Amino acid sequence: MPNCKLELKNLTVTALPAKKILVKNVSLGVAEEGVTAILGQSGSGKTTICLSVLGLLPQGLDITGEILLRRGKSSLDILRMKEGELHELRGKKVAITFQEPRRYMNPVIKCGEQLMDLVDGSRREKLQKAIELLETVRFERPMVIFNKYPFELSGGQAQKFSLALALSKKPAILLADEPTTGLDYESKKELAMIYNDQIEKNGLSIFLVTHDVYFAHRIADFVGVIFNGYLLEFGSKKEIFSDPFHPYTKQLIEATSLDRLFSMGNELWDYNFSLRSDGCIFSRSCKYSMPECFKNEPPEYRTEERMVRCFLFSRG
């Protein structure tokens, strides 16, 4: 993908001492502007990738590869940064919204005060900036939210307020970790409009990880499909949804066909992620499996903006 703001190269995360692979050789680029999404079921490694970008993974994990933050013609490898450098990176250059945002808010401080703590200026200036941020995320009555505590917010309000916190430092990249969990259709629709506002007005780059096929289809420009820690396919949204290459992607799209996206639930189907194959990670569930699929991991077959990891493409 040309013009990447963030690039992952062969990112591998292993849980020690069991040497359990959580993410294996993931390589992808996050577009300079717009939404790049990773789509997959719960437990597939999406959040692990997201937290890797900010150095927020817990201890006991071995991380290899590169996570490159582009700055003009140069780049910084986030995995090689010291904690002080990561502290400067978080929030200011790369911000994040979490799946359960209220867990990351102070429960005894009102929402408005938490916003004011993140912006600069006199108290009057901070108040004005806090109100503007609440308006930015489409709160029609910002002072009502300003005077609430986090536990008083609904799920949709908490996610919008979390986004206001993330936008307070005007980051270049926003990591969105499962932002639609527990939200109804109207809340998802509004959140999508807020994201599009920020892309249009501020050129924001969004790295979305989600299991919500509807939301990914609505706002993403590029989509990667992940299964059991392996990125199986990557391409433009149009390519992924209209012409999926990988059997898993096809199964995913068929299970949540576009004419059902507005009424679908969030969960796709159950899969036991402890069943790992010696060959292709999807071979046990794939109706196209060949003998070689059970023996060897398929390589990545790439064009400039498309990637698929499947032996079906080994013949050109």
Coordinates of N, CA and C in Angstrom, one line a residue, residues 39-271:
L39 N -10.3 -7.2 10.5 CA -11.6 -7.8 10.8 C -11.4 -9.3 11.2
G40 N -12.0 -9.7 12.3 CA -11.9 -11.1 12.7 C -12.7 -11.4 13.9
Q41 N -12.8 -12.6 14.3 CA -13.6 -13.1 15.4 C -12.8 -12.8 16.7
S42 N -13.5 -12.8 17.8 CA -12.9 -12.6 19.1 C -11.9 -13.7 19.3
G43 N -10.7 -13.3 19.9 CA -9.6 -14.3 20.1 C -8.7 -14.5 18.9
S44 N -8.9 -13.7 17.9 CA -8.1 -13.9 16.7 C -6.8 -13.2 16.6
G45 N -6.6 -12.3 17.6 CA -5.3 -11.5 17.7 C -5.4 -10.1 17.3
K46 N -6.6 -9.6 17.1 CA -6.8 -8.2 16.7 C -6.3 -7.2 17.7
T47 N -6.8 -7.4 19.0 CA -6.4 -6.4 20.0 C -4.9 -6.5 20.4
T48 N -4.4 -7.7 20.3 CA -2.9 -7.9 20.5 C -2.1 -7.0 19.5
I49 N -2.6 -7.0 18.3 CA -1.9 -6.1 17.3 C -2.1 -4.7 17.6
C50 N -3.3 -4.3 18.0 CA -3.6 -2.9 18.4 C -2.7 -2.4 19.5
L51 N -2.6 -3.2 20.6 CA -1.9 -2.8 21.8 C -0.4 -2.8 21.5
S52 N 0.1 -3.7 20.6 CA 1.5 -3.7 20.2 C 2.0 -2.3 19.7
V53 N 1.1 -1.6 19.0 CA 1.5 -0.4 18.4 C 1.8 0.7 19.4
L54 N 1.2 0.6 20.6 CA 1.5 1.6 21.6 C 2.4 1.0 22.7
G55 N 2.9 -0.2 22.6 CA 3.7 -0.8 23.6 C 3.0 -1.0 24.9
L56 N 1.7 -1.4 24.7 CA 0.8 -1.6 25.9 C 0.6 -3.1 26.2
L57 N 1.3 -4.0 25.6 CA 1.1 -5.4 25.8 C 1.6 -5.8 27.2
P58 N 1.0 -6.7 27.9 CA 1.5 -7.1 29.3 C 2.8 -7.8 29.2
Q59 N 3.5 -7.9 30.3 CA 4.8 -8.6 30.4 C 4.5 -10.1 30.1
G60 N 5.6 -10.8 29.7 CA 5.5 -12.2 29.5 C 5.2 -12.6 28.0
L61 N 5.3 -11.5 27.2 CA 5.1 -11.7 25.7 C 6.4 -11.4 25.0
D62 N 6.8 -12.2 24.0 CA 7.9 -11.9 23.2 C 7.4 -11.3 21.9
I63 N 7.9 -10.1 21.5 CA 7.5 -9.4 20.3 C 8.6 -9.2 19.4
T64 N 8.5 -9.6 18.1 CA 9.5 -9.4 17.1 C 8.9 -8.8 15.9
G65 N 9.7 -8.3 15.0 CA 9.3 -7.7 13.8 C 9.5 -6.2 13.9
E66 N 8.8 -5.4 13.1 CA 8.9 -3.9 13.1 C 7.5 -3.3 13.1
I67 N 7.4 -2.2 13.8 CA 6.2 -1.3 13.7 C 6.7 0.1 13.4
L68 N 6.6 0.5 12.2 CA 7.2 1.7 11.7 C 6.2 2.9 11.6
L69 N 6.5 3.9 12.3 CA 5.7 5.2 12.3 C 6.4 6.1 11.3
R70 N 5.8 6.4 10.2 CA 6.4 7.2 9.2 C 6.3 8.7 9.5
R71 N 7.5 9.4 9.3 CA 7.6 10.8 9.5 C 8.3 11.4 8.3
G72 N 7.5 11.8 7.3 CA 8.2 12.2 6.1 C 8.8 11.1 5.4
K73 N 10.1 11.3 5.1 CA 10.9 10.2 4.4 C 11.6 9.3 5.4
S74 N 11.5 9.6 6.7 CA 12.1 8.8 7.7 C 11.0 8.0 8.5
S75 N 11.4 7.1 9.4 CA 10.5 6.3 10.1 C 11.1 6.0 11.5
L76 N 10.2 5.7 12.5 CA 10.6 5.3 13.8 C 10.1 3.9 14.0
D77 N 10.9 3.0 14.6 CA 10.4 1.7 14.9 C 9.9 1.7 16.4
I78 N 8.6 1.6 16.5 CA 8.0 1.7 17.9 C 8.5 0.6 18.8
L79 N 8.8 -0.6 18.2 CA 9.2 -1.7 19.1 C 10.6 -1.4 19.7
R80 N 11.3 -0.5 19.1 CA 12.7 -0.1 19.6 C 12.7 1.1 20.5
M81 N 11.6 1.7 20.8 CA 11.5 2.9 21.6 C 11.6 2.5 23.1
K82 N 12.2 3.5 23.8 CA 12.3 3.3 25.3 C 10.9 3.8 25.9
E83 N 10.7 3.5 27.1 CA 9.4 3.9 27.8 C 9.2 5.4 27.7
G84 N 10.2 6.2 27.9 CA 10.0 7.6 27.9 C 9.6 8.1 26.5
E85 N 10.1 7.5 25.5 CA 9.7 7.8 24.1 C 8.3 7.4 23.8
L86 N 7.9 6.2 24.3 CA 6.6 5.7 24.1 C 5.6 6.6 24.8
H87 N 5.9 7.1 26.0 CA 5.1 8.0 26.7 C 4.8 9.3 25.9
E88 N 5.8 9.8 25.2 CA 5.6 11.0 24.4 C 4.7 10.6 23.2
L89 N 4.9 9.4 22.7 CA 4.1 9.0 21.5 C 2.6 8.8 21.8
R90 N 2.3 8.2 23.0 CA 0.9 7.9 23.3 C 0.1 9.2 23.5
G91 N -1.0 9.2 22.8 CA -1.9 10.4 23.0 C -1.5 11.5 22.0
K92 N -0.2 11.9 22.0 CA 0.1 13.0 21.2 C 0.2 12.7 19.7
K93 N 0.8 11.6 19.3 CA 0.9 11.2 17.9 C 0.0 10.0 17.6
V94 N -0.1 9.1 18.5 CA -1.0 8.0 18.4 C -1.9 7.8 19.6
A95 N -3.2 7.9 19.4 CA -4.2 7.8 20.5 C -5.0 6.5 20.3
I96 N -5.7 6.1 21.4 CA -6.5 4.9 21.3 C -7.8 5.0 22.0
T97 N -8.8 4.4 21.5 CA -10.1 4.2 22.2 C -10.2 2.7 22.4
F98 N -10.7 2.4 23.6 CA -10.8 1.0 24.1 C -12.2 0.4 23.9
Q99 N -12.2 -0.9 23.9 CA -13.5 -1.6 23.8 C -14.4 -1.3 25.0
E100 N -13.9 -1.2 26.2 CA -14.7 -0.9 27.4 C -14.2 0.4 27.9
P101 N -14.6 1.6 27.3 CA -13.9 2.8 27.6 C -14.0 3.3 29.1
R102 N -15.1 2.9 29.8 CA -15.3 3.4 31.2 C -14.2 2.9 32.1
R103 N -13.6 1.7 31.7 CA -12.6 1.1 32.6 C -11.3 2.0 32.6
Y104 N -11.2 2.9 31.6 CA -10.0 3.7 31.5 C -10.3 5.2 31.8
M105 N -11.4 5.5 32.4 CA -11.7 6.8 32.9 C -11.7 6.8 34.4
N106 N -11.5 8.0 35.0 CA -11.5 8.1 36.5 C -13.0 8.2 36.9
P107 N -13.4 7.2 37.7 CA -14.8 7.2 38.0 C -15.3 8.3 39.0
V108 N -14.4 9.0 39.7 CA -14.8 9.9 40.7 C -14.5 11.4 40.2
I109 N -14.2 11.5 38.9 CA -14.0 12.9 38.4 C -15.0 13.0 37.2
K110 N -15.7 14.2 37.2 CA -16.6 14.4 36.1 C -16.0 14.4 34.8
C111 N -16.7 14.1 33.7 CA -16.2 14.0 32.4 C -15.5 15.3 31.9
G112 N -16.2 16.4 32.2 CA -15.6 17.6 31.7 C -14.3 18.0 32.3
E113 N -14.1 17.7 33.6 CA -12.8 17.9 34.2 C -11.7 17.0 33.7
Q114 N -12.1 15.8 33.3 CA -11.1 14.9 32.7 C -10.7 15.4 31.4
L115 N -11.6 16.0 30.6 CA -11.2 16.6 29.3 C -10.3 17.8 29.5
M116 N -10.7 18.6 30.5 CA -9.9 19.9 30.8 C -8.5 19.5 31.2
D117 N -8.3 18.4 31.9 CA -6.9 18.0 32.3 C -6.0 17.7 31.1
L118 N -6.6 17.5 29.9 CA -5.8 17.1 28.8 C -5.5 18.2 27.8
V119 N -6.1 19.4 28.0 CA -5.8 20.5 27.1 C -5.1 21.6 27.8
D120 N -4.5 22.5 27.0 CA -3.7 23.6 27.6 C -4.5 24.9 27.6
G121 N -4.0 25.8 28.4 CA -4.6 27.1 28.5 C -5.0 27.5 29.9
S122 N -5.6 28.7 30.0 CA -6.3 29.1 31.3 C -7.5 28.2 31.5
R123 N -8.1 28.3 32.7 CA -9.3 27.5 33.0 C -10.4 27.9 32.0
R124 N -10.6 29.1 31.7 CA -11.6 29.5 30.8 C -11.3 28.9 29.4
E125 N -10.0 28.9 29.0 CA -9.7 28.4 27.7 C -9.9 26.9 27.7
K126 N -9.5 26.2 28.8 CA -9.7 24.8 28.9 C -11.2 24.4 28.8
L127 N -12.0 25.2 29.5 CA -13.4 24.9 29.4 C -14.0 25.0 28.0
Q128 N -13.6 26.1 27.3 CA -14.0 26.2 25.9 C -13.6 25.1 25.0
K129 N -12.3 24.6 25.2 CA -11.8 23.5 24.4 C -12.5 22.2 24.7
A130 N -12.8 22.0 26.0 CA -13.6 20.8 26.4 C -14.9 20.8 25.8
I131 N -15.6 21.9 25.8 CA -17.0 22.0 25.1 C -16.9 21.7 23.6
E132 N -15.8 22.3 23.0 CA -15.7 22.1 21.6 C -15.4 20.6 21.2
L133 N -14.6 20.0 22.1 CA -14.4 18.5 21.9 C -15.7 17.7 22.0
L134 N -16.5 18.1 23.0 CA -17.8 17.3 23.1 C -18.7 17.6 21.9
E135 N -18.6 18.8 21.4 CA -19.4 19.1 20.2 C -18.9 18.4 19.0
T136 N -17.5 18.2 19.0 CA -16.9 17.5 17.8 C -17.4 16.1 17.7
V137 N -17.7 15.4 18.8 CA -18.2 14.1 18.8 C -19.7 14.0 18.9
R138 N -20.3 15.1 18.5 CA -21.8 15.2 18.3 C -22.6 15.0 19.5
F139 N -22.1 15.6 20.6 CA -23.0 15.7 21.8 C -23.9 16.9 21.6
E140 N -25.2 16.8 21.5 CA -26.1 17.9 21.3 C -26.2 18.8 22.5
R141 N -26.0 18.2 23.7 CA -26.0 19.0 25.0 C -24.7 18.8 25.7
P142 N -23.6 19.4 25.2 CA -22.3 19.1 25.8 C -22.2 19.4 27.3
M143 N -22.9 20.4 27.8 CA -22.7 20.7 29.2 C -23.3 19.6 30.1
V144 N -24.3 18.9 29.6 CA -24.9 17.8 30.3 C -23.9 16.7 30.5
I145 N -23.2 16.4 29.4 CA -22.1 15.4 29.5 C -21.0 15.9 30.3
F146 N -20.6 17.1 30.2 CA -19.5 17.7 30.9 C -19.7 17.5 32.4
N147 N -20.9 17.6 32.9 CA -21.2 17.5 34.4 C -21.6 16.1 34.8
K148 N -21.5 15.1 33.9 CA -21.7 13.7 34.3 C -20.4 13.0 34.7
Y149 N -20.6 11.9 35.6 CA -19.5 11.0 35.9 C -19.5 9.9 34.8
P150 N -18.4 9.3 34.6 CA -18.3 8.2 33.6 C -19.4 7.1 33.7
F151 N -19.7 6.7 35.0 CA -20.6 5.7 35.2 C -22.1 6.1 34.8
E152 N -22.3 7.4 34.6 CA -23.6 7.8 34.3 C -23.8 7.8 32.7
L153 N -22.8 7.5 32.0 CA -22.9 7.5 30.5 C -23.4 6.2 30.0
S154 N -24.2 6.3 29.0 CA -24.6 5.1 28.3 C -23.4 4.5 27.5
G155 N -23.6 3.3 26.9 CA -22.5 2.7 26.1 C -22.1 3.6 25.0
G156 N -23.1 4.1 24.2 CA -22.8 4.9 23.1 C -22.1 6.2 23.5
Q157 N -22.6 6.8 24.6 CA -22.0 8.1 25.1 C -20.6 7.9 25.6
A158 N -20.4 6.7 26.3 CA -19.0 6.4 26.8 C -18.0 6.3 25.6
Q159 N -18.5 5.7 24.5 CA -17.6 5.5 23.4 C -17.3 6.9 22.7
K160 N -18.3 7.7 22.6 CA -18.1 9.0 22.0 C -17.2 9.9 22.9
F161 N -17.4 9.8 24.2 CA -16.6 10.6 25.2 C -15.1 10.1 25.1
S162 N -15.0 8.8 25.0 CA -13.6 8.2 24.9 C -12.9 8.8 23.6
L163 N -13.7 8.9 22.6 CA -13.2 9.5 21.3 C -12.8 11.0 21.5
A164 N -13.6 11.7 22.3 CA -13.2 13.1 22.6 C -11.9 13.2 23.4
L165 N -11.7 12.3 24.3 CA -10.5 12.2 25.1 C -9.3 11.9 24.1
A166 N -9.5 11.0 23.2 CA -8.4 10.6 22.3 C -8.1 11.8 21.4
L167 N -9.1 12.6 21.0 CA -8.8 13.6 20.0 C -8.3 14.9 20.7
S168 N -8.2 14.9 22.0 CA -7.8 16.1 22.7 C -6.4 16.6 22.4
K169 N -5.5 15.7 22.0 CA -4.1 16.0 21.7 C -3.9 16.1 20.2
K170 N -5.0 16.0 19.4 CA -4.9 16.1 18.0 C -3.9 15.1 17.4
P171 N -4.1 13.8 17.7 CA -3.2 12.8 17.2 C -3.2 12.6 15.7
A172 N -2.2 12.1 15.1 CA -2.1 11.8 13.7 C -2.8 10.5 13.3
I173 N -2.7 9.5 14.3 CA -3.3 8.2 14.1 C -4.2 7.9 15.3
L174 N -5.4 7.3 15.0 CA -6.3 6.8 16.1 C -6.4 5.3 16.0
L175 N -6.1 4.6 17.1 CA -6.4 3.2 17.1 C -7.7 3.0 17.8
A176 N -8.6 2.3 17.1 CA -10.0 2.1 17.6 C -10.1 0.6 17.8
D177 N -10.2 0.2 19.1 CA -10.2 -1.2 19.5 C -11.7 -1.6 19.8
E178 N -12.3 -2.3 18.9 CA -13.7 -2.8 19.0 C -14.6 -1.7 19.5
P179 N -14.7 -0.6 18.8 CA -15.5 0.6 19.3 C -17.0 0.4 19.3
T180 N -17.5 -0.7 18.6 CA -19.0 -0.8 18.5 C -19.5 -1.9 19.4
T181 N -18.7 -2.5 20.3 CA -19.2 -3.5 21.1 C -20.3 -3.1 22.0
G182 N -21.4 -3.8 21.9 CA -22.6 -3.4 22.8 C -23.4 -2.3 22.3
L183 N -23.1 -1.7 21.1 CA -23.8 -0.5 20.6 C -25.0 -1.0 19.7
D184 N -26.0 -0.2 19.7 CA -27.1 -0.5 18.7 C -26.8 0.1 17.4
Y185 N -27.7 -0.1 16.4 CA -27.5 0.3 15.0 C -27.3 1.9 15.0
E186 N -28.2 2.6 15.6 CA -28.1 4.1 15.5 C -26.8 4.6 16.1
S187 N -26.4 4.0 17.2 CA -25.1 4.4 17.8 C -23.9 4.2 16.9
K188 N -23.9 3.0 16.2 CA -22.9 2.7 15.3 C -22.9 3.6 14.1
K189 N -24.1 4.0 13.6 CA -24.2 4.9 12.5 C -23.7 6.2 12.9
E190 N -24.0 6.7 14.1 CA -23.5 8.0 14.5 C -21.9 8.0 14.7
L191 N -21.4 6.9 15.2 CA -20.0 6.8 15.4 C -19.3 6.8 14.1
A192 N -19.8 6.2 13.1 CA -19.2 6.2 11.7 C -19.2 7.6 11.2
M193 N -20.2 8.4 11.4 CA -20.3 9.7 10.9 C -19.2 10.6 11.6
I194 N -19.0 10.3 12.9 CA -18.0 11.1 13.6 C -16.6 10.8 13.1
Y195 N -16.3 9.5 12.8 CA -15.0 9.1 12.2 C -14.8 9.8 10.9
N196 N -15.9 9.8 10.1 CA -15.8 10.4 8.7 C -15.5 11.9 8.8
D197 N -16.2 12.5 9.8 CA -15.9 14.0 10.1 C -14.5 14.2 10.3
Q198 N -13.8 13.4 11.2 CA -12.4 13.6 11.5 C -11.5 13.4 10.4
I199 N -11.8 12.4 9.6 CA -11.0 12.1 8.4 C -11.1 13.3 7.4
E200 N -12.3 13.8 7.2 CA -12.5 14.9 6.2 C -11.9 16.2 6.7
K201 N -12.1 16.5 8.0 CA -11.7 17.8 8.5 C -10.2 17.9 8.9
N202 N -9.7 16.8 9.4 CA -8.4 16.8 10.0 C -7.4 15.8 9.4
G203 N -7.8 15.0 8.4 CA -6.9 14.1 7.7 C -6.5 13.0 8.6
L204 N -7.4 12.6 9.6 CA -7.0 11.6 10.6 C -6.9 10.2 9.9
S205 N -5.9 9.4 10.4 CA -5.7 8.1 10.0 C -6.2 7.2 11.1
I206 N -7.1 6.3 10.8 CA -7.7 5.4 11.8 C -7.4 3.9 11.5
F207 N -6.9 3.3 12.6 CA -6.6 1.9 12.5 C -7.6 1.2 13.4
L208 N -8.6 0.5 12.7 CA -9.7 -0.1 13.4 C -9.5 -1.6 13.5
V209 N -9.7 -2.1 14.7 CA -9.8 -3.6 14.8 C -11.2 -3.9 15.3
T210 N -11.9 -4.9 14.7 CA -13.3 -5.1 15.0 C -13.7 -6.5 14.5
H211 N -14.8 -7.0 15.2 CA -15.4 -8.2 14.7 C -16.7 -7.9 14.0
D212 N -17.0 -6.6 13.9 CA -18.3 -6.0 13.4 C -18.2 -5.8 11.9
V213 N -18.7 -6.8 11.1 CA -18.6 -6.7 9.7 C -19.4 -5.5 9.1
Y214 N -20.5 -5.2 9.7 CA -21.3 -4.1 9.3 C -20.5 -2.8 9.4
F215 N -19.9 -2.6 10.5 CA -19.1 -1.3 10.8 C -17.9 -1.2 9.9
A216 N -17.2 -2.3 9.7 CA -16.0 -2.3 8.8 C -16.5 -2.0 7.4
H217 N -17.6 -2.6 6.9 CA -18.0 -2.3 5.6 C -18.5 -0.9 5.4
R218 N -19.0 -0.3 6.5 CA -19.5 1.1 6.4 C -18.4 2.1 6.3
I219 N -17.3 1.9 7.1 CA -16.3 3.0 7.1 C -14.9 2.7 6.6
A220 N -14.6 1.5 6.4 CA -13.2 1.1 6.1 C -12.9 1.5 4.6
D221 N -11.6 1.8 4.4 CA -11.1 2.0 3.1 C -10.3 0.7 2.7
F222 N -9.6 0.2 3.6 CA -8.8 -1.1 3.4 C -9.2 -2.0 4.5
V223 N -9.2 -3.3 4.2 CA -9.6 -4.3 5.2 C -8.6 -5.5 5.2
G224 N -8.2 -5.9 6.4 CA -7.4 -7.1 6.5 C -8.2 -8.1 7.3
V225 N -8.2 -9.4 6.9 CA -9.0 -10.4 7.6 C -8.0 -11.3 8.3
I226 N -8.2 -11.5 9.6 CA -7.3 -12.2 10.5 C -8.0 -13.4 11.1
F227 N -7.3 -14.5 11.2 CA -7.8 -15.8 11.7 C -6.7 -16.4 12.6
N228 N -7.0 -16.6 13.8 CA -6.1 -17.3 14.7 C -4.7 -16.8 14.7
G229 N -4.5 -15.5 14.6 CA -3.2 -14.8 14.6 C -2.6 -14.6 13.3
Y230 N -3.2 -15.1 12.2 CA -2.6 -15.0 10.9 C -3.5 -14.1 10.1
L231 N -2.8 -13.1 9.4 CA -3.5 -12.2 8.4 C -3.6 -13.0 7.1
L232 N -4.9 -13.4 6.8 CA -5.1 -14.3 5.7 C -5.3 -13.5 4.4
E233 N -5.8 -12.3 4.5 CA -6.1 -11.5 3.3 C -6.1 -10.0 3.6
F234 N -5.7 -9.2 2.6 CA -5.7 -7.7 2.8 C -6.0 -7.1 1.4
G235 N -6.8 -6.1 1.4 CA -7.1 -5.3 0.2 C -8.0 -4.2 0.4
S236 N -8.4 -3.5 -0.6 CA -9.4 -2.5 -0.5 C -10.7 -3.0 0.0
K237 N -11.5 -2.2 0.6 CA -12.9 -2.7 1.0 C -13.7 -3.3 -0.1
K238 N -13.6 -2.6 -1.3 CA -14.4 -3.0 -2.4 C -13.9 -4.4 -2.9
E239 N -12.6 -4.6 -2.9 CA -12.1 -5.9 -3.3 C -12.5 -7.0 -2.3
I240 N -12.3 -6.7 -1.0 CA -12.5 -7.7 0.0 C -14.0 -8.2 0.0
F241 N -14.9 -7.2 -0.1 CA -16.3 -7.6 0.1 C -17.0 -8.0 -1.3
S242 N -16.5 -7.6 -2.4 CA -17.1 -8.0 -3.7 C -16.4 -9.1 -4.3
D243 N -15.1 -9.3 -4.0 CA -14.3 -10.4 -4.7 C -13.3 -11.0 -3.7
P244 N -13.8 -11.6 -2.6 CA -12.8 -12.2 -1.6 C -12.1 -13.3 -2.2
F245 N -10.8 -13.4 -1.9 CA -9.9 -14.5 -2.4 C -9.8 -15.7 -1.4
H246 N -9.6 -15.4 -0.2 CA -9.4 -16.5 0.8 C -10.7 -17.2 1.1
P247 N -10.7 -18.6 1.3 CA -11.9 -19.3 1.6 C -12.5 -18.8 2.9
Y248 N -11.7 -18.4 3.9 CA -12.2 -17.9 5.2 C -12.9 -16.6 5.0
T249 N -12.4 -15.7 4.2 CA -13.0 -14.5 3.9 C -14.4 -14.7 3.2
K250 N -14.4 -15.6 2.2 CA -15.6 -16.0 1.5 C -16.6 -16.5 2.5
Q251 N -16.2 -17.3 3.4 CA -17.1 -17.9 4.4 C -17.7 -16.8 5.3
L252 N -16.8 -15.9 5.7 CA -17.2 -14.8 6.5 C -18.3 -13.9 5.8
I253 N -18.0 -13.6 4.5 CA -18.9 -12.7 3.8 C -20.2 -13.4 3.5
E254 N -20.2 -14.7 3.2 CA -21.4 -15.5 3.0 C -22.2 -15.6 4.3
A255 N -21.5 -15.7 5.4 CA -22.3 -15.8 6.7 C -22.9 -14.5 7.1
T256 N -22.4 -13.4 6.6 CA -22.9 -12.1 6.9 C -23.1 -11.3 5.6
S257 N -23.9 -11.9 4.7 CA -24.1 -11.3 3.4 C -24.5 -9.8 3.5
L258 N -24.2 -9.0 2.5 CA -24.4 -7.6 2.6 C -25.9 -7.2 2.7
D259 N -26.7 -8.0 2.2 CA -28.2 -7.7 2.3 C -28.7 -8.0 3.7
R260 N -27.8 -8.6 4.6 CA -28.2 -8.8 6.0 C -27.4 -8.0 7.0
L261 N -26.5 -7.1 6.5 CA -25.6 -6.4 7.4 C -26.4 -5.5 8.4
F262 N -27.5 -4.9 7.9 CA -28.2 -4.0 8.8 C -29.0 -4.7 9.9
S263 N -29.1 -6.0 9.8 CA -29.9 -6.7 10.8 C -29.1 -7.7 11.6
M264 N -27.8 -7.9 11.2 CA -27.0 -9.0 11.7 C -26.6 -8.7 13.1
G265 N -26.3 -9.8 13.8 CA -25.7 -9.7 15.2 C -24.2 -9.5 15.0
N266 N -23.5 -9.3 16.1 CA -22.1 -9.1 16.1 C -21.3 -10.4 15.9
E267 N -21.7 -11.5 16.5 CA -20.9 -12.7 16.5 C -21.2 -13.5 15.2
L268 N -20.2 -14.1 14.7 CA -20.3 -14.9 13.4 C -20.6 -16.3 13.7
W269 N -19.6 -17.1 14.1 CA -19.8 -18.5 14.5 C -18.7 -18.9 15.4
D270 N -18.9 -20.0 16.1 CA -17.9 -20.4 17.1 C -16.8 -21.2 16.4
Y271 N -15.6 -21.0 16.9 CA -14.5 -21.7 16.4 C -13.5 -21.9 17.6

